Amino acid sequence: MNTTYLALRERLANDLDVLPDKPEETPDSTLRALWFAAAGSPRSATAAALGELPALAHDHAHALEHFVTRRLAGEPLAHITGRQRFMGLEMLSAPQALIPRAETEQLAGASIDLLQSSTVPRPARVIDVCTGSGNLAFAMAHHVTDAEVFGSDLSVEAIDFAQRNGRHLGLSSRVQFRTGDLLAPFETADFIDHTDMIVCAPPYIRSTKVEQMATEIADHEPRLAFDGGPFGVTILMRLIEDAPRFLRPGGWLTLEVGLGQGPALTRRLQRDGNWQDVRALADANGDTRVLLACRS
């Protein structure tokens, strides 16, 4: 390794504060991602772990120093590189939408497994609510090639960015995006009682905790994407109540939930006659992070 790499890696090893929900970011993967970006070949921390580092021209070396300084000041790595890996897809990342997290891959994987099962008709019609960058919608379109996938978000900026992501991924013809509040953009006969899956990784942080969040999140990512209301479950409760109108009998609601929210929401679904076969999926730490519920 050259002296530039070693010196910058030492800076990152001493001063980098990595958030728990970005386990792919280490001093080495961060430096490699910034190195590729400085050389004009941006890639995510995951993708940057592979391959030889390119040689840096003099102006590229100055860009790399600047990138490292920005990262240590709290700017998200994915915003500096413009890339984030999700379910094998090298996606664009920008401040207009929440950065896709590795933890959301559990929801994506469970939803894809259901879509590929014999219980869901083909082609399946899927709505990704609170789509943000479109990461869940694109993952399902990519892995379930005959699915009809739609995404919605209240943020015009997020929808515009999701459409950019579709062009970047070559999936723009597979996912249609609509701007609006949750399921409101789908209030038509084509979707009411005819949807096979509604998936959502919603905002689920209590409003009072938003100001206490890490600077890397609070100062750089859209509040709309993580503020879940006074108790953190505003969007989740609305979807539990509204989704049955749109789902066909046997259709699925799949949700990511915050830490500690799983048990109460599981009981809420189990008490509701609109739902059956309620499943709570735990993460590696034993915490319920994904809920699956079948429309009765």
XYZ file of C-alpha atoms in Angstrom:
296
model
C 0.000 0.000 0.000
C 1.297 3.476 -0.791
C 1.948 6.153 1.805
C -1.134 8.185 0.804
C -3.434 5.237 1.447
C -1.807 4.411 4.786
C -1.917 8.001 6.014
C -5.569 8.506 5.070
C -6.559 5.135 6.462
C -4.988 6.099 9.793
C -7.039 9.313 9.828
C -10.209 7.355 9.209
C -9.340 4.628 11.722
C -8.781 7.265 14.427
C -11.655 9.635 13.713
C -14.362 7.938 11.667
C -17.660 7.443 13.491
C -19.557 4.661 11.716
C -23.265 4.254 12.452
C -24.505 0.773 13.463
C -26.969 0.669 10.559
C -24.125 0.936 8.022
C -22.029 -2.132 8.865
C -20.510 -2.209 5.382
C -18.574 0.974 6.147
C -15.145 0.410 7.694
C -12.020 2.593 7.476
C -10.789 0.479 4.570
C -14.073 0.224 2.631
C -14.702 3.942 3.200
C -11.259 4.926 1.924
C -11.532 2.611 -1.068
C -14.958 4.031 -1.984
C -13.654 7.600 -1.698
C -10.574 6.640 -3.716
C -12.674 5.277 -6.583
C -14.872 8.386 -6.461
C -11.851 10.684 -6.604
C -10.602 8.767 -9.636
C -13.925 9.354 -11.391
C -15.256 5.803 -10.990
C -17.741 6.082 -8.103
C -18.943 2.951 -6.361
C -20.496 1.969 -3.052
C -18.517 0.807 -0.033
C -19.575 -2.755 -0.842
C -18.490 -2.583 -4.477
C -15.301 -0.711 -3.619
C -14.061 -3.688 -1.614
C -13.418 -5.482 -4.921
C -10.773 -4.815 -7.544
C -7.501 -2.922 -7.735
C -7.448 0.716 -6.738
C -6.833 2.987 -9.730
C -3.828 5.257 -9.902
C -4.586 8.828 -8.843
C -3.511 11.830 -10.841
C -2.345 14.897 -8.885
C -5.765 16.594 -8.951
C -7.443 13.304 -8.012
C -5.248 13.064 -4.900
C -6.429 16.525 -3.816
C -10.051 15.428 -4.407
C -9.476 12.347 -2.251
C -8.118 14.444 0.635
C -11.191 16.674 0.337
C -13.540 13.665 0.306
C -11.941 12.238 3.449
C -12.320 15.592 5.200
C -15.997 15.762 4.212
C -16.595 12.238 5.487
C -14.920 12.925 8.819
C -17.065 16.059 9.141
C -20.167 13.836 9.123
C -21.294 13.862 5.501
C -22.617 10.398 4.587
C -20.283 8.283 2.477
C -23.121 7.468 0.066
C -23.686 11.185 -0.587
C -20.008 11.799 -1.348
C -19.720 8.816 -3.701
C -23.295 9.034 -5.003
C -23.623 5.253 -4.703
C -25.152 2.693 -2.307
C -25.502 -1.087 -2.738
C -28.897 -2.651 -2.001
C -29.896 -6.251 -2.733
C -27.085 -6.544 -5.258
C -28.022 -3.320 -7.075
C -25.506 -0.464 -7.316
C -27.913 2.407 -6.741
C -27.593 6.173 -6.885
C -27.683 7.975 -3.548
C -28.397 11.656 -2.860
C -29.918 13.910 -0.161
C -33.375 13.793 -1.792
C -34.085 10.361 -0.274
C -33.079 8.198 2.660
C -29.918 6.172 2.056
C -30.902 2.478 1.681
C -29.801 0.498 4.734
C -28.538 -3.065 4.910
C -31.189 -3.801 7.566
C -33.951 -3.129 5.022
C -32.652 -6.039 2.943
C -34.469 -8.340 5.388
C -37.793 -6.799 4.336
C -36.788 -6.945 0.663
C -35.755 -10.594 0.892
C -38.923 -11.673 2.720
C -41.119 -9.798 0.227
C -39.303 -11.311 -2.760
C -39.652 -14.802 -1.269
C -43.407 -14.302 -0.951
C -43.687 -13.008 -4.522
C -41.822 -16.059 -5.782
C -43.986 -18.489 -3.796
C -46.875 -20.453 -5.266
C -49.393 -18.537 -3.121
C -48.977 -15.293 -5.103
C -50.395 -15.187 -8.656
C -48.287 -14.137 -11.635
C -47.733 -11.456 -12.629
C -47.971 -9.995 -9.144
C -49.024 -6.368 -8.686
C -46.878 -4.670 -6.017
C -47.023 -1.214 -4.443
C -43.975 0.138 -2.588
C -45.199 2.920 -0.293
C -42.747 5.566 1.001
C -40.523 4.470 -1.859
C -37.796 7.099 -1.350
C -34.931 6.240 -3.707
C -36.986 3.305 -5.010
C -34.646 0.697 -3.530
C -37.377 -1.766 -2.512
C -39.318 -1.298 -5.738
C -36.233 -1.842 -7.893
C -35.110 -4.847 -5.853
C -38.458 -6.564 -6.393
C -38.539 -5.653 -10.094
C -35.001 -6.973 -10.520
C -35.470 -10.238 -8.633
C -39.067 -10.964 -9.698
C -38.885 -10.258 -13.398
C -42.611 -10.535 -14.157
C -43.848 -8.414 -11.227
C -45.788 -5.225 -11.946
C -44.185 -2.775 -9.523
C -45.373 0.689 -8.514
C -43.914 3.158 -6.038
C -45.316 6.179 -4.243
C -43.932 8.927 -2.057
C -45.227 12.203 -0.664
C -41.980 13.913 -1.681
C -41.784 15.182 -5.259
C -37.999 15.340 -4.886
C -37.841 11.674 -3.845
C -39.990 10.579 -6.804
C -37.824 12.546 -9.235
C -34.742 10.917 -7.739
C -36.300 7.429 -7.854
C -36.954 7.941 -11.569
C -33.292 8.893 -12.033
C -32.366 5.690 -10.238
C -34.576 3.704 -12.605
C -32.724 5.089 -15.601
C -29.369 4.415 -13.920
C -30.328 0.795 -13.179
C -31.987 0.140 -16.526
C -35.252 -0.611 -14.704
C -37.277 2.510 -15.551
C -39.667 0.487 -17.712
C -40.318 -1.954 -14.861
C -41.384 0.457 -12.101
C -43.952 3.250 -12.287
C -43.803 6.025 -9.688
C -46.600 8.267 -8.428
C -46.508 11.240 -6.081
C -48.959 11.266 -3.197
C -49.789 10.344 0.379
C -49.311 6.598 0.967
C -51.951 4.705 -1.066
C -53.864 7.792 -2.260
C -52.291 7.672 -5.771
C -53.826 4.207 -6.282
C -57.477 4.972 -5.555
C -58.657 3.343 -8.788
C -60.442 0.132 -9.722
C -57.167 -1.307 -11.051
C -55.682 -1.371 -7.553
C -58.556 -1.512 -5.057
C -59.022 -5.175 -4.136
C -56.593 -6.137 -6.946
C -53.155 -5.606 -5.373
C -51.042 -8.633 -4.464
C -48.540 -6.936 -2.151
C -48.042 -3.640 -0.364
C -44.518 -3.192 0.981
C -43.218 -0.327 3.082
C -40.094 0.695 4.963
C -41.738 3.718 6.601
C -40.517 6.490 8.874
C -40.626 4.948 12.373
C -38.569 7.231 14.632
C -40.481 9.153 17.334
C -40.620 12.853 16.533
C -39.082 13.708 19.909
C -36.041 11.558 19.102
C -35.347 13.092 15.697
C -33.297 15.961 17.145
C -31.221 13.437 19.113
C -30.236 11.448 16.035
C -26.671 11.364 14.753
C -25.627 14.464 12.817
C -24.883 12.253 9.826
C -28.607 11.469 9.607
C -30.333 14.550 11.025
C -28.296 17.072 9.018
C -28.048 15.196 5.715
C -31.093 12.982 5.166
C -34.727 14.127 4.690
C -36.654 14.314 7.955
C -39.797 13.200 6.132
C -38.117 9.827 5.595
C -37.542 8.964 9.271
C -39.944 11.048 11.419
C -42.697 8.578 12.310
C -44.854 10.923 14.408
C -45.332 11.205 18.189
C -45.042 7.441 18.794
C -43.143 6.440 15.678
C -45.970 4.294 14.301
C -48.210 6.829 12.524
C -47.524 5.498 9.017
C -47.501 1.867 10.146
C -50.930 2.176 11.767
C -52.384 3.935 8.734
C -51.175 1.167 6.430
C -52.550 -1.575 8.674
C -55.943 0.168 8.497
C -55.904 1.220 4.819
C -54.173 -1.683 3.061
C -57.084 -4.191 3.244
C -59.089 -2.089 0.751
C -56.362 -2.466 -1.837
C -55.165 -6.020 -1.255
C -56.993 -8.958 -2.775
C -57.848 -11.783 -0.355
C -54.562 -13.621 0.120
C -52.506 -10.515 -0.701
C -49.659 -9.486 1.588
C -48.716 -6.436 3.613
C -44.986 -6.436 4.405
C -43.490 -3.836 6.743
C -40.210 -2.838 8.320
C -40.665 -1.736 11.943
C -38.456 0.069 14.430
C -36.745 -1.460 17.435
C -39.289 -2.331 20.117
C -42.333 -1.775 17.886
C -42.719 -5.350 16.656
C -44.581 -7.059 19.543
C -47.352 -4.444 19.869
C -47.866 -4.197 16.101
C -47.955 -7.979 15.809
C -50.744 -8.110 18.403
C -52.561 -5.306 16.586
C -52.521 -7.296 13.343
C -53.534 -10.534 15.057
C -56.580 -8.889 16.666
C -57.735 -7.413 13.352
C -60.083 -9.666 11.371
C -58.724 -8.264 8.119
C -55.466 -10.156 8.638
C -54.357 -13.760 8.954
C -51.038 -15.624 8.969
C -49.239 -12.781 10.718
C -45.487 -13.390 10.811
C -42.885 -11.509 12.846
C -39.321 -11.851 11.565
C -36.380 -11.168 13.861
C -32.973 -9.852 12.901
C -29.626 -11.340 13.945
C -30.007 -9.723 17.386
C -33.414 -11.311 17.980
C -35.362 -8.068 17.506
C -38.518 -8.102 15.375
C -37.815 -5.854 12.389
C -40.182 -7.200 9.707
C -43.896 -7.983 9.826
C -45.778 -9.966 7.187
C -49.566 -10.165 7.200
C -51.903 -11.919 4.759
C -55.245 -10.335 3.830
C -58.085 -12.515 5.095
